[in-house]
Amino acid sequence: MLYMVEMVVKIPHTMPAEVAAEIKAREKAYSQQLQKEGKWRHLWRVVGEYSNVSIFDVASNDELHTMLNNLPLFPYMEIKVKPLANHPSSIVQE
């Protein structure tokens, strides 16, 4: 199942820089592993914001929920999830 996920990151300004850097390093490693596994299919930065739009390809709502919950930055994110379906006019069908 394909999902579009919008993530806005809001790290508290009071967080020490070294703590934020460590969390971001774990986030990068985890997200890159999911990309290599083919579960995190696309990852785009939103220009001018600390946010992204991503496409996930997972088996279920529960699998996506678990993956998002395991993001090291999850406690500092606002997340919107939208399930996707094939469009009848698309020349590419997933």
Short mmCIF file of N, CA and C in Angstrom, two decimals:
data_model
loop_
_atom_site.label_atom_id
_atom_site.label_comp_id
_atom_site.label_asym_id
_atom_site.label_seq_id
_atom_site.Cartn_x
_atom_site.Cartn_y
_atom_site.Cartn_z
N MET A 1 0.85 -1.17 0.00
CA MET A 1 0.00 0.00 0.00
C MET A 1 0.90 1.23 0.00
N LEU A 2 0.50 2.21 -0.79
CA LEU A 2 1.26 3.46 -0.86
C LEU A 2 0.62 4.52 0.03
N TYR A 3 1.49 5.29 0.68
CA TYR A 3 1.05 6.38 1.55
C TYR A 3 1.90 7.61 1.28
N MET A 4 1.25 8.77 1.24
CA MET A 4 1.97 10.03 1.25
C MET A 4 2.01 10.50 2.70
N VAL A 5 3.21 10.79 3.17
CA VAL A 5 3.38 11.21 4.56
C VAL A 5 4.07 12.57 4.57
N GLU A 6 3.43 13.53 5.23
CA GLU A 6 4.02 14.85 5.42
C GLU A 6 4.51 14.94 6.85
N MET A 7 5.79 15.31 7.02
CA MET A 7 6.39 15.41 8.34
C MET A 7 6.96 16.80 8.54
N VAL A 8 6.53 17.46 9.60
CA VAL A 8 7.07 18.75 10.00
C VAL A 8 7.83 18.53 11.29
N VAL A 9 9.11 18.90 11.29
CA VAL A 9 9.96 18.68 12.46
C VAL A 9 10.02 19.96 13.29
N LYS A 10 9.82 19.80 14.59
CA LYS A 10 9.83 20.95 15.52
C LYS A 10 10.68 20.60 16.74
N ILE A 11 12.00 20.63 16.54
CA ILE A 11 12.91 20.37 17.65
C ILE A 11 12.90 21.59 18.57
N PRO A 12 12.75 21.38 19.87
CA PRO A 12 12.75 22.53 20.79
C PRO A 12 14.07 23.31 20.73
N HIS A 13 13.97 24.60 20.75
CA HIS A 13 15.17 25.45 20.71
C HIS A 13 16.03 25.26 21.96
N THR A 14 15.43 24.73 23.01
CA THR A 14 16.17 24.52 24.26
C THR A 14 16.99 23.22 24.25
N MET A 15 16.79 22.39 23.21
CA MET A 15 17.55 21.14 23.15
C MET A 15 19.02 21.44 22.85
N PRO A 16 19.94 20.87 23.61
CA PRO A 16 21.37 21.08 23.33
C PRO A 16 21.73 20.61 21.92
N ALA A 17 22.60 21.36 21.27
CA ALA A 17 22.98 21.07 19.88
C ALA A 17 23.52 19.66 19.71
N GLU A 18 24.30 19.18 20.67
CA GLU A 18 24.89 17.84 20.54
C GLU A 18 23.82 16.75 20.65
N VAL A 19 22.78 16.98 21.44
CA VAL A 19 21.67 16.02 21.55
C VAL A 19 20.89 16.00 20.24
N ALA A 20 20.60 17.19 19.69
CA ALA A 20 19.89 17.27 18.42
C ALA A 20 20.69 16.59 17.31
N ALA A 21 21.99 16.80 17.29
CA ALA A 21 22.85 16.20 16.25
C ALA A 21 22.83 14.68 16.35
N GLU A 22 22.84 14.14 17.55
CA GLU A 22 22.81 12.68 17.73
C GLU A 22 21.48 12.10 17.27
N ILE A 23 20.38 12.77 17.59
CA ILE A 23 19.06 12.31 17.16
C ILE A 23 18.96 12.36 15.64
N LYS A 24 19.45 13.43 15.03
CA LYS A 24 19.41 13.56 13.57
C LYS A 24 20.25 12.49 12.89
N ALA A 25 21.39 12.12 13.48
CA ALA A 25 22.23 11.06 12.90
C ALA A 25 21.51 9.71 12.94
N ARG A 26 20.83 9.42 14.05
CA ARG A 26 20.06 8.17 14.14
C ARG A 26 18.89 8.18 13.16
N GLU A 27 18.25 9.34 13.01
CA GLU A 27 17.14 9.50 12.06
C GLU A 27 17.61 9.22 10.63
N LYS A 28 18.76 9.78 10.27
CA LYS A 28 19.30 9.58 8.92
C LYS A 28 19.59 8.11 8.66
N ALA A 29 20.24 7.44 9.61
CA ALA A 29 20.57 6.03 9.44
C ALA A 29 19.31 5.18 9.29
N TYR A 30 18.32 5.44 10.13
CA TYR A 30 17.07 4.67 10.09
C TYR A 30 16.32 4.92 8.78
N SER A 31 16.21 6.17 8.37
CA SER A 31 15.48 6.47 7.13
C SER A 31 16.19 5.89 5.92
N GLN A 32 17.51 5.92 5.91
CA GLN A 32 18.25 5.35 4.78
C GLN A 32 18.10 3.83 4.74
N GLN A 33 18.03 3.19 5.90
CA GLN A 33 17.80 1.74 5.92
C GLN A 33 16.43 1.41 5.33
N LEU A 34 15.40 2.17 5.71
CA LEU A 34 14.06 1.94 5.16
C LEU A 34 14.02 2.19 3.66
N GLN A 35 14.80 3.17 3.19
CA GLN A 35 14.88 3.42 1.76
C GLN A 35 15.53 2.24 1.04
N LYS A 36 16.61 1.71 1.59
CA LYS A 36 17.29 0.56 0.99
C LYS A 36 16.38 -0.66 0.94
N GLU A 37 15.49 -0.80 1.92
CA GLU A 37 14.54 -1.91 1.96
C GLU A 37 13.37 -1.70 1.01
N GLY A 38 13.26 -0.52 0.40
CA GLY A 38 12.17 -0.23 -0.53
C GLY A 38 10.88 0.19 0.14
N LYS A 39 10.90 0.38 1.45
CA LYS A 39 9.68 0.78 2.17
C LYS A 39 9.47 2.29 2.13
N TRP A 40 10.56 3.05 2.15
CA TRP A 40 10.50 4.52 2.07
C TRP A 40 10.92 4.84 0.64
N ARG A 41 9.94 4.92 -0.25
CA ARG A 41 10.23 4.98 -1.69
C ARG A 41 10.75 6.33 -2.16
N HIS A 42 10.19 7.40 -1.64
CA HIS A 42 10.60 8.75 -2.05
C HIS A 42 10.67 9.65 -0.83
N LEU A 43 11.63 10.58 -0.86
CA LEU A 43 11.82 11.52 0.24
C LEU A 43 12.20 12.87 -0.36
N TRP A 44 11.32 13.86 -0.18
CA TRP A 44 11.56 15.20 -0.71
C TRP A 44 11.53 16.22 0.42
N ARG A 45 12.47 17.15 0.38
CA ARG A 45 12.49 18.27 1.31
C ARG A 45 11.49 19.32 0.81
N VAL A 46 10.80 19.97 1.72
CA VAL A 46 9.93 21.10 1.39
C VAL A 46 10.79 22.35 1.51
N VAL A 47 10.91 23.09 0.42
CA VAL A 47 11.79 24.25 0.38
C VAL A 47 11.37 25.28 1.42
N GLY A 48 12.36 25.76 2.18
CA GLY A 48 12.13 26.80 3.16
C GLY A 48 11.54 26.34 4.48
N GLU A 49 11.38 25.03 4.66
CA GLU A 49 10.81 24.50 5.90
C GLU A 49 11.67 23.35 6.41
N TYR A 50 11.54 23.04 7.68
CA TYR A 50 12.16 21.84 8.21
C TYR A 50 11.08 20.75 8.16
N SER A 51 10.81 20.31 6.94
CA SER A 51 9.76 19.32 6.72
C SER A 51 10.05 18.54 5.46
N ASN A 52 9.32 17.44 5.30
CA ASN A 52 9.46 16.63 4.10
C ASN A 52 8.13 16.04 3.69
N VAL A 53 8.09 15.61 2.43
CA VAL A 53 6.98 14.83 1.90
C VAL A 53 7.59 13.52 1.43
N SER A 54 7.02 12.42 1.86
CA SER A 54 7.57 11.11 1.55
C SER A 54 6.50 10.18 1.04
N ILE A 55 6.93 9.18 0.27
CA ILE A 55 6.05 8.10 -0.17
C ILE A 55 6.57 6.81 0.43
N PHE A 56 5.69 6.13 1.15
CA PHE A 56 6.01 4.84 1.76
C PHE A 56 5.24 3.75 1.03
N ASP A 57 5.86 2.58 0.92
CA ASP A 57 5.23 1.41 0.32
C ASP A 57 5.33 0.28 1.34
N VAL A 58 4.25 0.07 2.07
CA VAL A 58 4.24 -0.91 3.15
C VAL A 58 2.99 -1.78 3.07
N ALA A 59 2.97 -2.85 3.82
CA ALA A 59 1.88 -3.82 3.74
C ALA A 59 0.59 -3.38 4.43
N SER A 60 0.72 -2.51 5.45
CA SER A 60 -0.49 -2.21 6.23
C SER A 60 -0.36 -0.87 6.97
N ASN A 61 -1.50 -0.41 7.46
CA ASN A 61 -1.52 0.78 8.31
C ASN A 61 -0.64 0.56 9.54
N ASP A 62 -0.74 -0.63 10.11
CA ASP A 62 0.03 -0.92 11.32
C ASP A 62 1.53 -0.88 11.07
N GLU A 63 1.97 -1.40 9.92
CA GLU A 63 3.40 -1.37 9.60
C GLU A 63 3.88 0.07 9.47
N LEU A 64 3.11 0.90 8.78
CA LEU A 64 3.50 2.31 8.64
C LEU A 64 3.52 2.98 10.01
N HIS A 65 2.52 2.74 10.82
CA HIS A 65 2.46 3.36 12.14
C HIS A 65 3.70 2.99 12.96
N THR A 66 4.09 1.73 12.93
CA THR A 66 5.27 1.28 13.67
C THR A 66 6.52 1.96 13.15
N MET A 67 6.69 2.03 11.84
CA MET A 67 7.88 2.67 11.27
C MET A 67 7.95 4.13 11.66
N LEU A 68 6.84 4.85 11.57
CA LEU A 68 6.84 6.27 11.93
C LEU A 68 7.11 6.45 13.42
N ASN A 69 6.53 5.59 14.24
CA ASN A 69 6.76 5.66 15.69
C ASN A 69 8.22 5.43 16.05
N ASN A 70 8.92 4.66 15.23
CA ASN A 70 10.32 4.34 15.50
C ASN A 70 11.29 5.41 14.99
N LEU A 71 10.79 6.42 14.30
CA LEU A 71 11.67 7.51 13.87
C LEU A 71 12.22 8.23 15.10
N PRO A 72 13.53 8.40 15.20
CA PRO A 72 14.09 9.09 16.36
C PRO A 72 13.53 10.51 16.55
N LEU A 73 13.15 11.17 15.47
CA LEU A 73 12.57 12.51 15.58
C LEU A 73 11.05 12.51 15.80
N PHE A 74 10.44 11.32 15.89
CA PHE A 74 8.99 11.22 16.02
C PHE A 74 8.41 12.11 17.13
N PRO A 75 9.04 12.17 18.32
CA PRO A 75 8.46 13.00 19.38
C PRO A 75 8.41 14.49 19.03
N TYR A 76 9.15 14.89 18.01
CA TYR A 76 9.24 16.30 17.64
C TYR A 76 8.60 16.58 16.28
N MET A 77 7.71 15.70 15.84
CA MET A 77 7.11 15.82 14.51
C MET A 77 5.60 16.01 14.57
N GLU A 78 5.10 16.74 13.59
CA GLU A 78 3.68 16.73 13.26
C GLU A 78 3.59 15.95 11.96
N ILE A 79 2.77 14.90 11.94
CA ILE A 79 2.72 13.99 10.80
C ILE A 79 1.29 13.91 10.27
N LYS A 80 1.17 13.97 8.94
CA LYS A 80 -0.10 13.75 8.26
C LYS A 80 0.09 12.60 7.29
N VAL A 81 -0.81 11.63 7.32
CA VAL A 81 -0.72 10.45 6.46
C VAL A 81 -1.94 10.41 5.54
N LYS A 82 -1.67 10.16 4.25
CA LYS A 82 -2.75 10.03 3.28
C LYS A 82 -2.53 8.75 2.47
N PRO A 83 -3.46 7.79 2.53
CA PRO A 83 -3.33 6.60 1.69
C PRO A 83 -3.54 6.98 0.23
N LEU A 84 -2.82 6.30 -0.66
CA LEU A 84 -2.88 6.61 -2.08
C LEU A 84 -3.45 5.43 -2.86
N ALA A 85 -4.12 5.75 -3.96
CA ALA A 85 -4.66 4.74 -4.87
C ALA A 85 -4.26 5.11 -6.29
N ASN A 86 -4.23 4.12 -7.16
CA ASN A 86 -3.92 4.39 -8.56
C ASN A 86 -4.95 5.32 -9.17
N HIS A 87 -4.48 6.22 -10.04
CA HIS A 87 -5.37 7.12 -10.75
C HIS A 87 -5.64 6.52 -12.13
N PRO A 88 -6.90 6.49 -12.57
CA PRO A 88 -7.21 5.84 -13.85
C PRO A 88 -6.56 6.51 -15.06
N SER A 89 -6.14 7.77 -14.95
CA SER A 89 -5.51 8.47 -16.07
C SER A 89 -3.99 8.31 -16.09
N SER A 90 -3.42 7.71 -15.03
CA SER A 90 -1.97 7.56 -14.96
C SER A 90 -1.49 6.50 -15.96
N ILE A 91 -0.38 6.79 -16.63
CA ILE A 91 0.19 5.79 -17.54
C ILE A 91 1.05 4.78 -16.78
N VAL A 92 1.34 5.06 -15.51
CA VAL A 92 2.11 4.15 -14.65
C VAL A 92 1.17 3.64 -13.57
N GLN A 93 1.01 2.36 -13.49
CA GLN A 93 0.18 1.76 -12.45
C GLN A 93 1.08 0.99 -11.49
N GLU A 94 0.95 1.25 -10.22
CA GLU A 94 1.77 0.58 -9.19
C GLU A 94 1.15 -0.74 -8.82
#
